[in-house]
Short mmCIF file of C-alpha atoms and ligand atoms in Angstrom, two decimals:
data_model
loop_
_atom_site.label_atom_id
_atom_site.label_comp_id
_atom_site.label_asym_id
_atom_site.label_seq_id
_atom_site.Cartn_x
_atom_site.Cartn_y
_atom_site.Cartn_z
CA MET A 1 -0.02 0.06 -0.03
CA SER A 2 1.32 3.21 -1.01
CA GLU A 3 -0.52 4.96 1.80
CA GLN A 4 -0.55 4.47 5.04
CA PRO A 5 -3.76 5.61 6.17
CA GLY A 6 -4.02 8.30 9.27
CA GLY A 7 -0.05 8.03 8.80
CA ARG A 8 1.31 11.02 10.07
CA GLY A 9 4.99 10.47 10.29
CA ALA A 10 7.07 12.56 13.50
CA ASP A 11 4.86 15.19 14.07
CA LEU A 12 3.18 13.80 17.32
CA THR A 13 0.47 16.77 18.30
CA LEU A 14 -3.08 16.27 16.70
CA THR A 15 -5.78 18.81 16.85
CA CYS A 16 -9.69 17.50 17.61
CA THR A 17 -10.47 18.37 14.11
CA GLU A 18 -7.82 15.15 12.90
CA LEU A 19 -8.75 13.18 15.87
CA VAL A 20 -12.27 12.88 15.26
CA GLU A 21 -11.41 11.54 11.52
CA LEU A 22 -8.83 8.76 12.87
CA VAL A 23 -11.50 7.22 15.47
CA THR A 24 -12.29 4.60 12.56
CA ASP A 25 -8.70 3.81 11.80
CA TYR A 26 -7.40 3.81 15.25
CA LEU A 27 -10.33 1.11 15.73
CA GLU A 28 -9.85 -0.77 13.15
CA GLY A 29 -6.02 -0.54 14.40
CA SER A 30 -4.72 0.38 10.94
CA VAL A 31 -2.66 3.29 11.94
CA ASP A 32 0.81 3.32 12.26
CA ASP A 33 2.15 3.27 16.26
CA ALA A 34 3.49 7.06 15.92
CA THR A 35 -0.45 8.12 15.20
CA ARG A 36 -1.31 5.56 17.94
CA VAL A 37 0.71 6.79 20.73
CA ALA A 38 -0.43 10.68 19.48
CA VAL A 39 -4.49 9.27 19.54
CA GLU A 40 -4.00 7.99 22.84
CA ALA A 41 -1.46 10.94 24.41
CA HIS A 42 -4.52 13.05 23.16
CA LEU A 43 -7.31 11.16 24.35
CA ALA A 44 -5.78 10.78 27.58
CA LEU A 45 -5.67 15.16 27.77
CA CYS A 46 -8.71 16.02 25.99
CA PRO A 47 -12.24 15.57 28.19
CA GLY A 48 -14.06 16.45 24.65
CA CYS A 49 -12.62 14.05 22.20
CA ALA A 50 -12.77 11.33 25.02
CA ALA A 51 -16.91 11.40 25.05
CA TYR A 52 -16.17 10.86 21.76
CA ILE A 53 -14.60 8.13 21.86
CA GLU A 54 -16.74 6.72 24.43
CA GLN A 55 -19.85 7.36 22.22
CA MET A 56 -18.77 6.13 19.60
CA HIS A 57 -18.04 2.81 21.44
CA GLU A 58 -21.26 3.06 22.91
CA THR A 59 -23.13 3.78 19.72
CA LEU A 60 -21.60 0.54 18.50
CA ARG A 61 -22.97 -1.47 21.24
CA VAL A 62 -26.57 -0.14 20.65
CA VAL A 63 -25.71 -0.76 16.61
CA GLY A 64 -25.02 -4.64 17.75
CA ARG A 65 -27.97 -4.59 19.22
CA VAL A 66 -31.09 -3.44 16.63
CA PRO A 67 -33.10 -6.01 15.44
CA VAL A 68 -32.22 -8.06 11.94
CA GLU A 69 -34.58 -9.41 9.29
CA SER A 70 -33.89 -13.06 8.91
CA LEU A 71 -35.22 -16.21 6.26
CA SER A 72 -39.56 -16.65 5.98
CA ASP A 73 -40.24 -19.52 8.64
CA ALA A 74 -42.10 -21.46 5.42
CA ALA A 75 -38.65 -20.90 3.30
CA ARG A 76 -36.73 -22.32 6.53
CA ASP A 77 -38.69 -25.51 6.86
CA GLU A 78 -38.38 -26.05 2.48
CA LEU A 79 -34.72 -25.43 3.12
CA MET A 80 -34.45 -27.67 6.32
CA ASN A 81 -36.68 -30.61 4.20
CA ALA A 82 -33.82 -30.28 1.39
CA PHE A 83 -30.85 -31.12 3.78
CA ARG A 84 -32.90 -33.93 5.12
CA THR A 85 -33.53 -35.27 1.11
CA PHE A 86 -29.69 -34.44 -0.14
CA HIS A 87 -27.98 -35.66 3.24
CA THR A 88 -29.80 -38.64 4.69
CA PRO A 89 -27.31 -39.72 7.10
CA ALA A 90 -26.58 -43.53 6.15
CA THR A 91 -27.66 -45.19 9.19
CA MET B 1 -32.72 -41.03 11.27
CA VAL B 2 -31.39 -37.88 13.61
CA PRO B 3 -32.91 -36.95 16.25
CA GLU B 4 -33.74 -32.96 16.06
CA ASP B 5 -31.31 -31.07 18.88
CA ARG B 6 -33.38 -28.16 19.15
CA PRO B 7 -33.05 -25.78 20.80
CA HIS B 8 -29.85 -25.77 19.18
CA VAL B 9 -27.05 -27.47 20.65
CA ALA B 10 -24.28 -24.89 22.19
CA GLU B 11 -21.24 -26.23 20.90
CA PRO B 12 -18.03 -24.77 22.64
CA THR B 13 -16.64 -23.78 18.99
CA ASP B 14 -19.84 -21.50 18.81
CA ALA B 15 -18.96 -19.35 21.65
CA PRO B 16 -17.82 -16.01 21.24
CA GLU B 17 -13.97 -15.45 21.71
CA PRO B 18 -13.75 -13.78 25.36
CA GLY B 19 -12.85 -10.43 24.83
CA SER B 20 -13.87 -10.15 20.77
CA ARG B 21 -16.29 -7.47 20.04
CA ARG B 22 -18.48 -9.76 18.35
CA GLN B 23 -22.36 -8.50 18.78
CA LYS B 24 -24.50 -11.35 20.52
CA SER B 25 -27.01 -11.16 18.02
CA ALA B 26 -24.39 -11.70 15.23
CA ALA B 27 -23.31 -14.88 13.95
CA PRO B 28 -22.53 -17.32 16.50
CA ALA B 29 -21.38 -20.05 14.01
CA SER B 30 -18.36 -16.87 12.78
CA CYS B 31 -14.82 -16.45 13.65
CA GLU B 32 -14.56 -20.50 14.27
CA GLY B 33 -10.73 -21.55 14.07
CA THR B 34 -9.95 -24.22 11.14
CA ASP B 35 -10.76 -27.22 12.95
CA GLY B 36 -14.04 -25.47 14.24
CA GLU B 37 -14.95 -24.91 10.26
CA ALA B 38 -13.74 -28.62 9.78
CA ALA B 39 -16.13 -29.70 12.39
CA LEU B 40 -18.84 -27.78 11.12
CA VAL B 41 -18.02 -28.81 7.19
CA ALA B 42 -17.74 -33.08 8.51
CA ARG B 43 -21.38 -32.34 10.76
CA LEU B 44 -22.57 -31.00 8.03
CA ARG B 45 -21.82 -33.58 4.92
CA ALA B 46 -22.55 -36.25 7.67
CA GLY B 47 -26.33 -35.06 7.76
CA HIS B 48 -26.33 -33.21 10.96
CA GLU B 49 -29.75 -31.14 10.93
CA ALA B 50 -28.55 -28.95 13.87
CA ALA B 51 -25.36 -28.04 11.94
CA PHE B 52 -27.65 -26.87 9.48
CA GLU B 53 -30.54 -24.95 11.21
CA GLU B 54 -27.70 -23.11 12.90
CA ILE B 55 -25.96 -21.50 9.90
CA VAL B 56 -29.42 -20.65 8.13
CA ASP B 57 -30.28 -18.95 10.90
CA SER B 58 -27.50 -17.41 12.10
CA TRP B 59 -25.82 -16.29 8.68
CA SER B 60 -29.00 -15.81 6.62
CA PRO B 61 -29.72 -12.30 8.41
CA MET B 62 -26.10 -11.21 7.32
CA LEU B 63 -26.68 -12.86 3.87
CA LEU B 64 -29.96 -11.48 3.46
CA ARG B 65 -28.33 -7.63 4.11
CA LEU B 66 -25.46 -8.86 1.73
CA ALA B 67 -27.96 -9.88 -1.29
CA ARG B 68 -30.54 -6.98 -0.66
CA THR B 69 -27.95 -5.06 -2.10
CA PHE B 70 -28.37 -6.38 -5.61
CA VAL B 71 -32.23 -6.36 -5.78
CA SER B 72 -34.59 -3.66 -5.06
CA THR B 73 -37.10 -5.77 -2.40
CA ASP B 74 -36.70 -7.76 0.12
CA ALA B 75 -38.89 -10.16 -1.10
CA SER B 76 -35.77 -10.82 -3.88
CA ALA B 77 -33.20 -10.62 -1.54
CA GLN B 78 -34.89 -13.29 0.18
CA GLU B 79 -35.43 -15.88 -2.94
CA ILE B 80 -31.94 -15.16 -3.41
CA VAL B 81 -31.21 -16.59 0.19
CA GLN B 82 -33.47 -19.45 -0.14
CA GLU B 83 -31.36 -20.31 -3.64
CA THR B 84 -28.40 -20.09 -2.19
CA TRP B 85 -28.88 -22.42 0.60
CA LEU B 86 -30.26 -24.68 -1.84
CA ALA B 87 -27.29 -25.07 -3.63
CA VAL B 88 -25.70 -24.98 -0.72
CA VAL B 89 -27.60 -28.28 0.05
CA LYS B 90 -26.69 -29.77 -3.12
CA GLY B 91 -22.82 -28.26 -3.27
CA LEU B 92 -22.11 -29.36 0.03
CA ASP B 93 -19.91 -32.13 -0.98
CA ARG B 94 -18.00 -30.16 -3.95
CA PHE B 95 -16.92 -28.14 -0.98
CA GLU B 96 -12.51 -28.21 -1.33
CA GLY B 97 -12.63 -26.23 1.94
CA ARG B 98 -9.81 -23.84 -0.40
CA SER B 99 -11.88 -21.19 1.37
CA ALA B 100 -13.89 -20.43 4.85
CA LEU B 101 -17.30 -22.13 4.31
CA ARG B 102 -18.81 -19.09 5.11
CA THR B 103 -16.74 -16.97 2.17
CA TRP B 104 -18.01 -19.39 -0.39
CA VAL B 105 -21.48 -19.14 1.15
CA PHE B 106 -20.94 -15.52 0.49
CA ARG B 107 -19.62 -16.01 -3.25
CA ILE B 108 -22.95 -17.90 -4.25
CA VAL B 109 -25.36 -15.06 -2.56
CA THR B 110 -23.07 -12.49 -4.82
CA ASN B 111 -23.05 -14.69 -7.70
CA LEU B 112 -26.91 -15.54 -8.04
CA GLY B 113 -27.52 -11.56 -6.82
CA LYS B 114 -25.83 -10.17 -9.50
CA THR B 115 -27.73 -12.79 -12.06
CA ARG B 116 -31.30 -11.25 -10.73
CA GLY B 117 -30.17 -7.83 -10.67
CA VAL B 118 -29.03 -7.83 -14.04
CA ARG B 119 -32.43 -9.45 -14.76
CA GLU B 120 -34.03 -7.23 -12.55
CA ALA B 121 -32.17 -4.40 -14.57
CA ARG B 122 -30.94 -2.57 -11.53
CA ALA B 123 -28.90 0.25 -13.27
CA VAL B 124 -25.59 0.50 -11.15
CA PRO B 125 -24.26 -1.92 -9.12
CA TRP B 126 -24.00 -0.40 -5.98
CA SER B 127 -20.11 -1.16 -5.76
CA SER B 128 -18.75 0.31 -8.88
CA LEU B 129 -20.23 4.09 -7.48
CA ALA B 130 -17.29 6.02 -5.35
CA PRO B 131 -18.23 7.07 -1.90
CA ALA B 132 -20.27 10.31 -2.78
CA ASP B 133 -19.25 12.78 -0.37
CA SER B 134 -15.70 13.28 1.41
CA GLY B 135 -15.82 16.09 4.49
CA PRO B 136 -15.57 16.55 7.94
CA THR B 137 -17.23 14.03 9.50
CA VAL B 138 -17.74 16.39 12.48
CA ASP B 139 -19.38 19.98 12.13
CA PRO B 140 -16.20 22.16 11.69
CA SER B 141 -18.14 24.95 13.59
CA ARG B 142 -17.46 23.43 16.49
CA PHE B 143 -14.45 23.44 16.55
CA ARG B 144 -12.06 26.81 17.64
CA GLY B 145 -10.97 28.39 14.29
CA PRO B 146 -7.76 29.06 12.93
CA ASP B 147 -6.76 31.75 15.04
CA ASP B 148 -6.84 30.69 18.04
CA PRO B 149 -4.67 29.98 20.47
CA TRP B 150 -6.38 26.67 20.52
CA ALA B 151 -6.90 26.67 17.23
CA HIS B 152 -9.21 23.60 16.20
CA ASN B 153 -9.96 22.06 19.45
CA TRP B 154 -13.67 21.76 20.14
CA THR B 155 -15.11 24.75 21.59
CA PRO B 156 -17.33 24.69 25.00
CA ALA B 157 -20.46 24.16 23.80
CA GLY B 158 -19.33 22.24 20.55
CA ALA B 159 -17.77 19.45 22.47
CA PRO B 160 -19.13 16.12 23.36
CA GLN B 161 -21.03 15.53 26.54
CA ARG B 162 -21.00 12.10 28.74
CA TRP B 163 -24.61 10.50 27.53
CA GLU B 164 -26.46 10.42 31.06
CA PRO B 165 -27.87 7.61 31.54
CA THR B 166 -26.28 5.66 28.47
CA PRO B 167 -27.67 4.39 25.94
CA GLU B 168 -28.14 0.83 27.44
CA ASP B 169 -29.89 1.80 30.50
CA ALA B 170 -33.48 0.09 31.01
CA LEU B 171 -35.21 3.39 30.46
CA LEU B 172 -34.03 4.41 27.09
CA ALA B 173 -32.60 1.36 25.50
CA GLY B 174 -35.46 0.36 23.55
CA GLU B 175 -36.36 4.13 22.11
CA ILE B 176 -32.96 4.44 21.30
CA ARG B 177 -32.16 1.34 19.59
CA ALA B 178 -35.41 2.27 17.89
CA GLU B 179 -33.53 5.37 16.77
CA VAL B 180 -30.22 3.89 15.30
CA ALA B 181 -32.13 1.27 13.66
CA LYS B 182 -34.59 3.95 11.69
CA ALA B 183 -30.90 5.69 11.33
CA LEU B 184 -29.12 3.06 9.93
CA GLU B 185 -31.79 2.52 7.40
CA ALA B 186 -31.69 6.28 6.69
CA LEU B 187 -27.37 6.01 5.63
CA PRO B 188 -26.78 5.84 1.71
CA ASP B 189 -27.01 2.33 0.71
CA GLN B 190 -23.21 2.07 0.43
CA GLN B 191 -22.48 3.19 4.00
CA ARG B 192 -25.50 1.24 5.57
CA VAL B 193 -24.34 -2.46 3.64
CA VAL B 194 -20.93 -1.94 5.33
CA VAL B 195 -22.29 -0.88 8.78
CA SER B 196 -24.54 -3.47 8.63
CA LEU B 197 -22.39 -5.87 7.35
CA ARG B 198 -19.39 -5.07 10.14
CA ASP B 199 -21.33 -3.82 12.65
CA VAL B 200 -24.63 -5.44 13.15
CA HIS B 201 -24.01 -8.91 11.65
CA GLY B 202 -20.24 -8.80 13.02
CA LEU B 203 -18.17 -9.30 9.95
CA SER B 204 -14.19 -9.28 9.62
CA ALA B 205 -13.13 -5.91 7.68
CA ASP B 206 -11.60 -8.20 4.99
CA GLU B 207 -14.61 -10.60 4.89
CA VAL B 208 -17.03 -7.86 4.16
CA CYS B 209 -14.38 -6.02 1.31
CA SER B 210 -13.79 -9.40 -0.30
CA ALA B 211 -18.12 -9.72 -0.14
CA LEU B 212 -18.47 -6.48 -1.41
CA ASP B 213 -15.65 -6.55 -3.85
CA ILE B 214 -14.24 -3.11 -2.43
CA SER B 215 -11.12 -2.18 -1.39
CA SER B 216 -9.98 -2.50 2.12
CA THR B 217 -9.58 1.81 1.83
CA ASN B 218 -12.89 2.07 0.66
CA GLN B 219 -14.49 -0.23 3.73
CA ARG B 220 -12.73 1.77 6.34
CA VAL B 221 -14.58 5.57 4.27
CA LEU B 222 -18.05 4.10 4.35
CA LEU B 223 -17.47 2.49 8.21
CA HIS B 224 -16.46 5.86 8.93
CA ARG B 225 -18.55 8.04 7.60
CA GLY B 226 -21.96 5.59 8.12
CA ARG B 227 -20.43 4.84 12.18
CA ALA B 228 -19.47 8.80 12.33
CA HIS B 229 -23.78 9.58 11.52
CA LEU B 230 -25.10 7.38 13.58
CA ARG B 231 -22.81 8.84 16.70
CA LEU B 232 -24.34 12.07 15.57
CA VAL B 233 -27.81 10.79 15.40
CA LEU B 234 -27.45 9.69 19.10
CA GLU B 235 -25.97 12.81 19.92
CA ASP B 236 -28.86 14.73 18.87
CA TYR B 237 -30.93 12.31 21.07
CA TYR B 238 -29.38 13.08 24.01
CA ARG B 239 -29.71 17.10 23.14
CA GLY B 240 -32.89 16.68 22.48
CA ARG B 241 -33.91 14.83 25.57
CA GLU B 242 -32.00 17.56 27.52
CA MET B 243 -34.04 20.53 25.64
CA LYS B 244 -36.98 18.70 26.95
CA ALA B 245 -35.78 18.34 30.55
CA ARG B 246 -34.99 22.25 30.61
ZN1 ZN C 1 -9.00 16.68 21.58
#
């Protein structure tokens, strides 16, 4: 890859504006070490950004619990029948 | 005849790994090690209904989400997933294990979806669209201007405030989940599918890239924008509560 996502080279200072755009790369573990250190240093000192990232975690916990659609019962029964037909155990 | 093992048996390999961030509603049969995967395939081939039932129940929601990217109705997506499972049933003996089982199943959805999408004349395949906007994900007016000694840091009014009570509090949880579900459905197509597959269904970044045929950079950008928007929706919800309380 030619471009290191969120890479900042030797510059270890981050503004809040920059930090909020690095949050996903940081949570994905796709920033380089220097950037990760800079993000963590910033979070330790900045209540606004610390709240922001905590809110992001809370948001993701909610997203993980939204109701999901599944197959209809009829479709599911049909599949189980097909499975029985094709894969009847030898015994 | 194999007795039905309902309600499904909890195999040790199906338990979410401790410390993993996979969501409880997401597929329990994912992220298995190679051993778990081989055992699953062996059980399926041996005709264990419980094993099939388990993957149908745990993977169908994410397959529906994926299928829906190729077609314009939920009914069509249901049919694609149904056809996919039938293809799995028939093709199981030919599955060579060169990819993970789940990856193989995704590929079937994608192939059937593409064929079907063409038939239904869905104009542009969504993955060929470049991610739309690329501006900041947080309103710039919430940060101090360039002439401020604390340039580009939060203004006092713009800084995020801790959410009290938390979104998991029993008083709010139901309402908040409904708000977020609504906001997720309202996201632009690409963001919605990426956030859903990652954060609702618990797929890995690699699985999403391969299922949707997008680059990892693109995946991250879509995830970033989608997640930032959902956080903002929740923040607005909390601000609304505060206003009412005054
Ligand atoms: Zn900050």
